[in-house]
Short mmCIF file of C-alpha atoms in Angstrom, two decimals:
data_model
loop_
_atom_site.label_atom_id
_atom_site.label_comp_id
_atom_site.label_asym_id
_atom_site.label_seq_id
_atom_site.Cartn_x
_atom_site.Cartn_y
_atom_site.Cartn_z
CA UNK X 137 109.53 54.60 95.84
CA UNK X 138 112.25 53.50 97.85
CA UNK X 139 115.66 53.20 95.94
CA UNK X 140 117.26 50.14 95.79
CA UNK X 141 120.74 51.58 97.77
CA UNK X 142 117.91 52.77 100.07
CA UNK X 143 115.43 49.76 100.67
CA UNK X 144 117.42 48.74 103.84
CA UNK X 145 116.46 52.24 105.87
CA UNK X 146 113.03 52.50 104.13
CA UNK X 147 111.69 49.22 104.84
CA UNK X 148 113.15 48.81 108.74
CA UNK X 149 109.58 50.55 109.90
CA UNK X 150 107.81 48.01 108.10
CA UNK X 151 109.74 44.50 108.15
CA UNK X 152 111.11 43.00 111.68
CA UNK X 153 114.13 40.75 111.39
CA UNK X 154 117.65 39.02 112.60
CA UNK X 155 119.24 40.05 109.49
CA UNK X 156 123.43 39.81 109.43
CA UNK X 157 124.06 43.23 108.52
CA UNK X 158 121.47 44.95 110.52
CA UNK X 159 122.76 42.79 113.73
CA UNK X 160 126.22 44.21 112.68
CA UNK X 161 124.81 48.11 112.43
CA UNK X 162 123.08 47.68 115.62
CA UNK X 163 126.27 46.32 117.51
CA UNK X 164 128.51 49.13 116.62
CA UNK X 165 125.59 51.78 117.00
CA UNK X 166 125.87 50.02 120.82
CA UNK X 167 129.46 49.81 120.62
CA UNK X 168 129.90 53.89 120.15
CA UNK X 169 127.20 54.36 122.55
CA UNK X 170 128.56 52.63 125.55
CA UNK X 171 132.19 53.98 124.25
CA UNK X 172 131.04 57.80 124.09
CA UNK X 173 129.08 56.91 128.00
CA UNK X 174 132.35 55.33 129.27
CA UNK X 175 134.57 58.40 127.86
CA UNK X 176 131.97 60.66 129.55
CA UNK X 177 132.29 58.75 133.20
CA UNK X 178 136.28 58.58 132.81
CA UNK X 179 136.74 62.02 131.69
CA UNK X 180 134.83 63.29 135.22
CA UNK X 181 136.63 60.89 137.73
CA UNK X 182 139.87 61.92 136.52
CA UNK X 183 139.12 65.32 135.43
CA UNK X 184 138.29 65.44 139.30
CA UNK X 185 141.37 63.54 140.36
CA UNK X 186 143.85 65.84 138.94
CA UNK X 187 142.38 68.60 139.12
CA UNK X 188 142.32 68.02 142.97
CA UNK X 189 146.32 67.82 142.27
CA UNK X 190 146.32 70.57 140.12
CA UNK X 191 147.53 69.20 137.40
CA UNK X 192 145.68 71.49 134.62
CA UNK X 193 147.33 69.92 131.65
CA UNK X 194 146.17 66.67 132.24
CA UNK X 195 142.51 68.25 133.24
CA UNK X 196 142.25 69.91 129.76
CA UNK X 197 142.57 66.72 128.20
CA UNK X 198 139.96 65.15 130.40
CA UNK X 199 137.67 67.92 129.25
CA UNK X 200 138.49 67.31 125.73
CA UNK X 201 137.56 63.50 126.69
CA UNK X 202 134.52 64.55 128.02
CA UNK X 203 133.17 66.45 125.18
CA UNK X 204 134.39 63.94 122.76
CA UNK X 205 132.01 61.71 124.20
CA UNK X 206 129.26 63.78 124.35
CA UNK X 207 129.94 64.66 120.57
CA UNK X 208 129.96 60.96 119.95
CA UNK X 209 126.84 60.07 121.62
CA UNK X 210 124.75 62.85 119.89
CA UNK X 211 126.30 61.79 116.39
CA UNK X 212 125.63 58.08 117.02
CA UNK X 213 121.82 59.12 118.29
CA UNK X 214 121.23 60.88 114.82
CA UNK X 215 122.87 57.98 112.35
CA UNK X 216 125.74 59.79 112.22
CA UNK X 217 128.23 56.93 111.86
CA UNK X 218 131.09 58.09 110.36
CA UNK X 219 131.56 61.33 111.96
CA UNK X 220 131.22 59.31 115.14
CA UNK X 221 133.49 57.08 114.34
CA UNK X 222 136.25 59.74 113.29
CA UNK X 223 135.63 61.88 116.65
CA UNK X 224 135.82 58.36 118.88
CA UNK X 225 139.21 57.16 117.48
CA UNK X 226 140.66 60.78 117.31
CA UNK X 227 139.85 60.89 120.67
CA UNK X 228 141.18 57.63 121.63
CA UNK X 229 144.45 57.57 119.96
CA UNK X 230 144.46 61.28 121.63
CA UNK X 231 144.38 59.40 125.44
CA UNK X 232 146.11 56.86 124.67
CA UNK X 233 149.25 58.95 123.18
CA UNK X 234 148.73 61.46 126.09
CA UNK X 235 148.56 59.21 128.80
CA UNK X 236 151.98 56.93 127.19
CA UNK X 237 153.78 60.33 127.02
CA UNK X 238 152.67 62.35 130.66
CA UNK X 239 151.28 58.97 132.66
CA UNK X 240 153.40 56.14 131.36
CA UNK X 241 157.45 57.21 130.69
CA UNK X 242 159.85 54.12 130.41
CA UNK X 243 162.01 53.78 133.22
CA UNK X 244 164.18 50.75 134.46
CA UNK X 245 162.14 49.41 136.72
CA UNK X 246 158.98 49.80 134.82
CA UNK X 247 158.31 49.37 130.85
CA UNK X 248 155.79 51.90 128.99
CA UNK X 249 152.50 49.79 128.55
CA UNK X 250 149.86 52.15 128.01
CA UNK X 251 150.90 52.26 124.20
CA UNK X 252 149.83 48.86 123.57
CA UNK X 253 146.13 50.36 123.42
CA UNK X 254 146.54 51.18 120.05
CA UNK X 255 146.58 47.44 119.25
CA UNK X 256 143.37 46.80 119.34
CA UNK X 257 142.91 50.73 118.53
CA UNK X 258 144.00 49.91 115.12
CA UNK X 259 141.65 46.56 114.40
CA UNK X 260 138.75 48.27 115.79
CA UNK X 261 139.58 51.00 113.13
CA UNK X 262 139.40 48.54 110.56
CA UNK X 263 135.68 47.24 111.69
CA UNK X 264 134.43 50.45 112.38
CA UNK X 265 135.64 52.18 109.21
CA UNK X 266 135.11 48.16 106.93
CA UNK X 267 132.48 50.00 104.59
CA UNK X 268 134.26 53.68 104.24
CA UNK X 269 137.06 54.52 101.49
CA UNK X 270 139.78 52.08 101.37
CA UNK X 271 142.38 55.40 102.35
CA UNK X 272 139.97 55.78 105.83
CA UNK X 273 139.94 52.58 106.67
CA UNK X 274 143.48 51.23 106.50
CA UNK X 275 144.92 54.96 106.97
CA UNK X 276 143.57 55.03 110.67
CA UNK X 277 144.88 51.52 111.40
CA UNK X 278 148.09 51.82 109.79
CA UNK X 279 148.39 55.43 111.76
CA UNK X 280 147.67 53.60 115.25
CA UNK X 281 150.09 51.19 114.44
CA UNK X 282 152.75 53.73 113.14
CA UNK X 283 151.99 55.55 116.89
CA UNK X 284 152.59 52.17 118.29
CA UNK X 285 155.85 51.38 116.82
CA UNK X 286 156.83 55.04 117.68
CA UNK X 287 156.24 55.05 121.49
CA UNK X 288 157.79 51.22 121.64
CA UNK X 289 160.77 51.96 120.03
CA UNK X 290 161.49 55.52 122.23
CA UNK X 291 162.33 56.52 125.32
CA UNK X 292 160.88 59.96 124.40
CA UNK X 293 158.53 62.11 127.22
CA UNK X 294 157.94 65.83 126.77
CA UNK X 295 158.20 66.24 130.43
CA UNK X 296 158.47 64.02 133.95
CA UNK X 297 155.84 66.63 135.58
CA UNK X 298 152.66 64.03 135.39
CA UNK X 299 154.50 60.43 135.62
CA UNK X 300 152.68 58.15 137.63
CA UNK X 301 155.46 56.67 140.57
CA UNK X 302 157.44 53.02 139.66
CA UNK X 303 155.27 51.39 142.00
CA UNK X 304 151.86 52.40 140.82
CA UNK X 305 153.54 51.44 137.07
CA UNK X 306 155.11 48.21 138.12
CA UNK X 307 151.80 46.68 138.94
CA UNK X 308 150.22 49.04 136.38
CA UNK X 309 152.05 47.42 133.21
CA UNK X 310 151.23 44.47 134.21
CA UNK X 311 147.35 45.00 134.42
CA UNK X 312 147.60 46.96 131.05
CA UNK X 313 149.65 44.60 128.99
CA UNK X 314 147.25 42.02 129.79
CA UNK X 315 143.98 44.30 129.48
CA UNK X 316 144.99 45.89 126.42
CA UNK X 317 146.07 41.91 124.81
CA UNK X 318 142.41 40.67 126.19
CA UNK X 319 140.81 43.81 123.82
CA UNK X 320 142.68 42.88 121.61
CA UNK X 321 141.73 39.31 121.13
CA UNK X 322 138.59 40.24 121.46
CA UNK X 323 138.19 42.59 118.91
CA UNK X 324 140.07 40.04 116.39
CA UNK X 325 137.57 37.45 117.12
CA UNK X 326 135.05 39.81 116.52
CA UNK X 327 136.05 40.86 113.32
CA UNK X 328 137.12 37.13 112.71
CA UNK X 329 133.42 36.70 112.98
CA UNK X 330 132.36 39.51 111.00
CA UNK X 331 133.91 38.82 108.35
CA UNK X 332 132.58 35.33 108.38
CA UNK X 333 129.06 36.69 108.68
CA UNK X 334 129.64 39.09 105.66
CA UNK X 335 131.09 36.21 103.53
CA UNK X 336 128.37 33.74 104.20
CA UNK X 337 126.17 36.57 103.47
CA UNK X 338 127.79 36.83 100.27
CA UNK X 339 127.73 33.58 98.99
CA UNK X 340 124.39 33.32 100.07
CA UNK X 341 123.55 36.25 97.49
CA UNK X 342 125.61 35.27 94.78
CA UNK X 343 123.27 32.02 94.90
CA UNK X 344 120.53 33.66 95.01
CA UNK X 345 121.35 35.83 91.66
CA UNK X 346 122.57 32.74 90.19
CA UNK X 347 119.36 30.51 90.98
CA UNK X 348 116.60 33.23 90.81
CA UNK X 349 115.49 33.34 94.04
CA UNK X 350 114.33 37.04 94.58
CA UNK X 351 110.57 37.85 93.76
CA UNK X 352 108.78 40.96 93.24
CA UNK X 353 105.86 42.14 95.33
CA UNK X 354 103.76 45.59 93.59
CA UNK X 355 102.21 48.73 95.68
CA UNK X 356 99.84 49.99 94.16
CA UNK X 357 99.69 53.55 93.29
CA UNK X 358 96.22 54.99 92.83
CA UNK X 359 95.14 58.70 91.73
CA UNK X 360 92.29 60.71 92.95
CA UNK X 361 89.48 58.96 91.34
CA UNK X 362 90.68 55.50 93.12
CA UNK X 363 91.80 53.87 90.20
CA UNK X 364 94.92 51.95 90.09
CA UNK X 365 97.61 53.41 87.61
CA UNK X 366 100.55 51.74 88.56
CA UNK X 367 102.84 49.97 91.21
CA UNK X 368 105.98 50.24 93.02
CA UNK X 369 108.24 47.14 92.70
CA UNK X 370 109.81 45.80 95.96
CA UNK X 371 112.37 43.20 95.90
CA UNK X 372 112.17 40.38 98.14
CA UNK X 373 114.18 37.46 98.52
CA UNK X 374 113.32 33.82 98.95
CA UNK X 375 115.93 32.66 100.97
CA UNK X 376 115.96 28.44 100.73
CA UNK X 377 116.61 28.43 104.75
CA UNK X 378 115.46 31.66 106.35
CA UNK X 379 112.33 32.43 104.27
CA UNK X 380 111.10 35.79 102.38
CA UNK X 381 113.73 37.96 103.31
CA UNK X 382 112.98 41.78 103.35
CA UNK X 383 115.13 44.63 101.40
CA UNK X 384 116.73 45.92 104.74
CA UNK X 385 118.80 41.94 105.19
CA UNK X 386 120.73 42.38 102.05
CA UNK X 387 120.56 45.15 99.90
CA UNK X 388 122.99 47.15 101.92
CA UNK X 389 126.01 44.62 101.36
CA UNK X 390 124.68 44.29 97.64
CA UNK X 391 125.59 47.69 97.17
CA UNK X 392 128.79 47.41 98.96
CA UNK X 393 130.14 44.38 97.30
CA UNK X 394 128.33 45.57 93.70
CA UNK X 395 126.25 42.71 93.72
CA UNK X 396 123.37 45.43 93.32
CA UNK X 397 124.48 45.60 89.56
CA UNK X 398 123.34 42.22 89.00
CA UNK X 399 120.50 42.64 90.91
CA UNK X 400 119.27 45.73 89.76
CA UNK X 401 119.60 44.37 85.80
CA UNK X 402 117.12 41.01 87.14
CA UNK X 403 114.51 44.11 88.42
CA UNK X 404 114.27 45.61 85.00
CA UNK X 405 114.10 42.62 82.95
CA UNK X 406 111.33 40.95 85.17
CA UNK X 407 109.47 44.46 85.09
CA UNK X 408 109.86 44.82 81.04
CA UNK X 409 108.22 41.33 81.11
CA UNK X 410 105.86 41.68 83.09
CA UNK X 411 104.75 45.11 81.20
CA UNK X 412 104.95 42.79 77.92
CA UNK X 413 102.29 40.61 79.17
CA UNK X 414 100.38 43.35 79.81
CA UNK X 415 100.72 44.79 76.54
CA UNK X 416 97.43 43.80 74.98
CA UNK X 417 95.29 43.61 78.12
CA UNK X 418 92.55 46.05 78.21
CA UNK X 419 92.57 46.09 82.05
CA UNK X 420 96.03 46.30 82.53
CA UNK X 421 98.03 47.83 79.28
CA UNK X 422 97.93 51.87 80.73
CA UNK X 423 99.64 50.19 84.33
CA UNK X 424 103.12 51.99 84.30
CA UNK X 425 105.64 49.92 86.92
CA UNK X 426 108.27 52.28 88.69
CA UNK X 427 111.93 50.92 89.52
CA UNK X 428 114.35 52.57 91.40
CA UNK X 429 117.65 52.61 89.99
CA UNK X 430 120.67 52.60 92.31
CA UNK X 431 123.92 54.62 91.82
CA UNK X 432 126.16 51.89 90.96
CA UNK X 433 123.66 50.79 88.43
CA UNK X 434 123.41 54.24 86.80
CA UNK X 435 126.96 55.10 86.63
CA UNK X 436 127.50 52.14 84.39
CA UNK X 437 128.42 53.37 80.72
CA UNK X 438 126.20 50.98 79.23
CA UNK X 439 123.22 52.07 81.46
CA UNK X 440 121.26 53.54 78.06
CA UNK X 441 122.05 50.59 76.07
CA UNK X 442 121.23 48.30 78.06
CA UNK X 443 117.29 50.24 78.83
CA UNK X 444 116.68 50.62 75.54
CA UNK X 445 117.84 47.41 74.91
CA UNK X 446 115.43 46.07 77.16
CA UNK X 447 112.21 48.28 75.69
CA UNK X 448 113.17 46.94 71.90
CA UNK X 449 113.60 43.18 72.85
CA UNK X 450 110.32 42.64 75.14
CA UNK X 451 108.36 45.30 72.40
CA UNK X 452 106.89 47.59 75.43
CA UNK X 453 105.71 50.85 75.46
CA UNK X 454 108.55 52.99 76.94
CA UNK X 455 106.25 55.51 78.80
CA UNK X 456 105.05 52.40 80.84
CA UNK X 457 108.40 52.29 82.47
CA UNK X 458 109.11 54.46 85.25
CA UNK X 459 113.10 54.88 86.68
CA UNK X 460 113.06 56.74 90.08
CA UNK X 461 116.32 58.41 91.86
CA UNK X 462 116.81 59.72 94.79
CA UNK X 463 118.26 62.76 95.80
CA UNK X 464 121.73 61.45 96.71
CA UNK X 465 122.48 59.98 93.49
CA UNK X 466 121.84 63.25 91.34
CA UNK X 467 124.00 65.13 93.17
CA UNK X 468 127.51 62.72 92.04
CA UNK X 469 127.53 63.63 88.31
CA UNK X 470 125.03 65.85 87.18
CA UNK X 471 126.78 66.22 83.28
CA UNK X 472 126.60 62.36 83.04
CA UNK X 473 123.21 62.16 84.59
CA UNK X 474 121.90 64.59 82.65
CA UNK X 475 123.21 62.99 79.23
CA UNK X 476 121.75 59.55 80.26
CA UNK X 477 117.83 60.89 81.37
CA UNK X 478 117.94 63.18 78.12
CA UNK X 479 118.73 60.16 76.01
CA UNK X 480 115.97 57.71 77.61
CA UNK X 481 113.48 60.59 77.68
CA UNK X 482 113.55 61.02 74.23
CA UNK X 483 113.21 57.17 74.12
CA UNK X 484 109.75 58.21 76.16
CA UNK X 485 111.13 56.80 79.42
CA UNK X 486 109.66 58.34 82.28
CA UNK X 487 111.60 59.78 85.38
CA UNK X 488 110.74 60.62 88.99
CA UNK X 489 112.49 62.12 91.97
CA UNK X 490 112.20 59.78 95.47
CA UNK X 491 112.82 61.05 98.48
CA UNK X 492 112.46 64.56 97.56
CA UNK X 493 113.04 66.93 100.62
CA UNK X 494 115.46 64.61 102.27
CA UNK X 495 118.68 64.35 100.86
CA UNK X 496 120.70 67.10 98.52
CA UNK X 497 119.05 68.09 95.86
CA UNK X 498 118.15 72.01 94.81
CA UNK X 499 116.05 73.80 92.50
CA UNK X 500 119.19 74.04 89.98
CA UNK X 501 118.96 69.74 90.04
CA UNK X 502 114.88 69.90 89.46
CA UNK X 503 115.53 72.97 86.70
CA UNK X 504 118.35 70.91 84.66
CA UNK X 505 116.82 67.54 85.02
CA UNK X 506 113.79 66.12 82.59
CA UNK X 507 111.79 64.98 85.41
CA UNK X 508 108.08 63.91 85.22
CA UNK X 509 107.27 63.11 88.98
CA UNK X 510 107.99 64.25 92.34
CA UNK X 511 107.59 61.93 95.39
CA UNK X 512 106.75 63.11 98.67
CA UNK X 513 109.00 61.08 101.40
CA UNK X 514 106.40 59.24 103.82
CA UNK X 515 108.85 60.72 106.79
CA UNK X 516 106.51 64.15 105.86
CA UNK X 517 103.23 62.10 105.26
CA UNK X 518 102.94 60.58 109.02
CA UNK X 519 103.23 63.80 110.50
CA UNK X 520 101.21 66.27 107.96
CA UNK X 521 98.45 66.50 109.99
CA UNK X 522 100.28 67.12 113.34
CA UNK X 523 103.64 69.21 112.74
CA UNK X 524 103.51 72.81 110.76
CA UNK X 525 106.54 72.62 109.19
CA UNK X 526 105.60 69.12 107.64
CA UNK X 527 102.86 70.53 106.42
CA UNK X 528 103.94 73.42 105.16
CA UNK X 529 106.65 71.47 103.29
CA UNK X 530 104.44 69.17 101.56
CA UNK X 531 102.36 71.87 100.69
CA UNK X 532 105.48 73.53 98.62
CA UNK X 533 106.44 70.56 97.44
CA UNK X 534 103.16 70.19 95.05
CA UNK X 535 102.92 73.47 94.36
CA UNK X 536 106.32 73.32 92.96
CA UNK X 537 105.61 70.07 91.07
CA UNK X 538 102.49 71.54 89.46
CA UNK X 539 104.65 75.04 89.22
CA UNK X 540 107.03 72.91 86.52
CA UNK X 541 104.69 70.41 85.23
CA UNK X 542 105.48 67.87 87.30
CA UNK X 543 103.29 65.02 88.91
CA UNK X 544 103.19 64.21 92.27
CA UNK X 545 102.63 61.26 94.18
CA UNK X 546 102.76 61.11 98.24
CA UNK X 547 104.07 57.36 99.64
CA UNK X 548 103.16 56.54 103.08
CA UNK X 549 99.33 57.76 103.11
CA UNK X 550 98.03 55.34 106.25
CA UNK X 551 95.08 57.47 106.90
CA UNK X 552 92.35 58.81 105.05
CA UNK X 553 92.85 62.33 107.02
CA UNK X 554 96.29 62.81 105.50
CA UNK X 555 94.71 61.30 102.03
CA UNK X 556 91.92 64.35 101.91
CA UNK X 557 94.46 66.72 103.00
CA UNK X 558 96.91 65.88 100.27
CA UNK X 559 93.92 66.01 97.69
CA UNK X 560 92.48 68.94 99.00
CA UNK X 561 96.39 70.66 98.55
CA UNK X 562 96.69 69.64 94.64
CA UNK X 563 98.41 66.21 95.08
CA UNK X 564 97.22 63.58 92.70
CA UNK X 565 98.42 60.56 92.64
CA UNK X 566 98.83 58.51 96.53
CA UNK X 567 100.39 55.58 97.56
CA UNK X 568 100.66 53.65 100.61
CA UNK X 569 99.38 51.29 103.27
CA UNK X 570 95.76 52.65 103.28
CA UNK X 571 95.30 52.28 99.97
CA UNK X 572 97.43 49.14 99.62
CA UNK X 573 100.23 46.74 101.12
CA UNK X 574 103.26 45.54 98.65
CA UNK X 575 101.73 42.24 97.59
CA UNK X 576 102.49 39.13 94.95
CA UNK X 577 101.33 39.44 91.80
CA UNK X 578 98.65 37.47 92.08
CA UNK X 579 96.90 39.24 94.03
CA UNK X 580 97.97 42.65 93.01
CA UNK X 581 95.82 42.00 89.57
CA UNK X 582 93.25 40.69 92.04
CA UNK X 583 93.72 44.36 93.01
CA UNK X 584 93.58 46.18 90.15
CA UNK X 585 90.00 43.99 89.09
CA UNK X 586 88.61 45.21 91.52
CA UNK X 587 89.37 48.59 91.29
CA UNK X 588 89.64 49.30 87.96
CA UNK X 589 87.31 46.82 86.66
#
């Protein structure tokens, strides 16, 4: 089941939509990519230029340019954003300090301008880096601005060799100052913008946790005989003025602003609820519900409390309720981790493993941890029948699941090719859109009538 911190990545394939943060991703993923493509074409014309001149120096940084941008594009292509965004500004504040101190030297008829790059350097810094540490975000603005006051305030060159003549500068500084003050206006408004975005966002959200406005929708989950024995919950959100909103428009800012606590806690009491009504119904009181729990949520000390809190007050049966992590969350704090699953275990609450096979985790994490289910990621499920080394991983990943008592379930079964093939390879329990689409309650017991009836 898709994690919570994880809906927004899980659900693009699935969902379509103008959401505020995706539109933001998707401009800077452009941003870096016509960045890395223009560092590529400048690199060659003026690795070509001087090197014509002979001027080696300045050709080795060209080069350096040149496979900056290639590193840049090939990071951005595989999601790759922060080491992207690292190489990009290390490479511009590299140009932009090399070409102030060999290109651009003060003189008296013509100023140093070059340096006033690192303006708008520094406050694209601050949007590219807006969701990284607090140290990495303001520490690579503050150091383009400490370059910046550096170069203004000196007359300092480490050699005259490479300076561009008084003429060429004269008109040059002109056509900088203004270029580089144009970028950087630019940028501001951007980020002006951005940050409105983000904070209507916001307020939008905090609404919506204050008036109840998210609803659940329920996968099934069926086993080999076609009966239904459970469902994946999916949080969706009623917005008042753009409709049912998918995971992938908000979850990602819920988890960077926190709001995912909040959030998170409304999942688990709607699902201890619901498994309450379903207590003494002979049709539905073996359903389990699964819940993905996010890392924010988990790390807070009153995580165990507030579960078993939540199983004593609604009187449900504490196997019925399933918490699923994935594989980046286990590998933070695997001593508190531990503590908390071993305390709701021996409550009878189940655990499973999401994403298993594409994040972090190791044998050690599956040995130490009192796991009860293993989920295949559907990114192995499209492909089973079609790639070897899909196959061959799925097939280890039951074996091992059955190897330490584990169940396991496969998400993303479309076809009833990679259905048989999973069956036929030990897996028992399947889940996906040829067996079922998320759906309202409603008609998820509809569902389960049917089936199980």
């Amino acid at each position: 089941m898709p994690s919570l911190s994880s809906f927004g990545r899980r659900v693009r394939k699935l969902w379509h939509g103008a959401d505020l943060a995706l539109v933001g991703q998707r401009r800077e993923r452009r941003m870096r990519m016509l960045s890395s493509l223009v560092m590529i074409v400048m690199g060659l014309l003026w690795g070509l230029f001087f090197s014509s001149r002979g001027y080696w120096a300045i050709v080795i940084m060209d080069v350096t340019i040149i496979l900056s941008g290639v590193a840049v594009f090939a990071l951005t292509l595989r999601n790759q954003a922060r080491s992207a965004n690292l190489i990009l500004f290390g490479a511009l504040i590299l140009i932009v300090v090399a070409s102030t101190l060999l290109l651009d030297p003060p003189t008296l008829m013509a100023p140093r301008a070059t340096h006033l790059y690192l303006l708008p350097v520094a406050v694209g810094a601050l949007m590219a880096f807006r969701d990284e540490p607090l140290w990495l975000r303001y520490g690579m603005s503050l150091f383009c601005l400490l370059l910046f006051v550096a170069l203004a305030a000196s007359n300092w060159r480490p050699t005259d060799l490479y300076a561009l003549p008084d003429d060429v500068r004269i008109v040059g500084s002109w056509v900088q100052g203004v270029a580089a003050m144009a970028l950087f206006f630019l940028l501001l408004h951007i980020l002006q913008s951005d940050t409105a975005e983000r904070s209507e966002l916001d307020r939008d959200l905090r609404a919506a946790i204050r008036e109840q406005q998210f609803v659940l929708y329920y996968q099934p989950q069926l086993n080999g005989a076609g009966r239904v024995i459970g469902a994946e919950l999916l949080i969706r959100w009623q917005h008042p003025q753009r409709g049912l909103l998918a995971p992938g428009e908000f979850i990602d800012h819920a988890e960077n602003t926190g709001l995912i606590i909040p959030i998170g806690q409304w999942v688990l009491e709607q699902t201890a609820a619901q498994l309450r009504r379903w207590k003494d119904d002979p049709l539905f009181g073996d359903l389990g519900l699964a819940v993905n729990i996010s890392q924010k949520q988990f790390s807070q000390s009153s995580f165990v409390a507030e579960i078993l809190g939540l199983i004593e007050r609604h009187g449900i049966d504490a196997r019925r309720l399933e918490l699923e992590l994935t594989e980046t969350l286990i590998v933070h704090d695997m001593e508190d981790l531990t503590r908390k699953m071993t305390a709701l275990v021996e409550h009878g609450v189940r655990f499973s493993l999401d994403d298993f096979g594409t994040g972090f985790s190791s044998l050690s994490h599956l040995k130490r941890l009192p796991l009860s289910k293993l989920k295949i990621d559907r990114s192995f499920i499209c492909d089973v029948l079609t790639d070897a080394n899909s196959e061959t991983i799925v097939r280890t990943v039951i074996a091992l699941g059955q190897s330490m008592g584990m169940t396991v379930i496969a998400e993303g079964v479309e076809t009833e090719a990679q259905r048989r093939f999973l069956a036929d390879n030990g897996c028992t329990q399947f889940q996906g859109y040829l067996l079922g689409r998320p759906m309202p309650l409603a008609d998820f017991s509809t569902f389960v009538q049917r089936h199980n009836g």
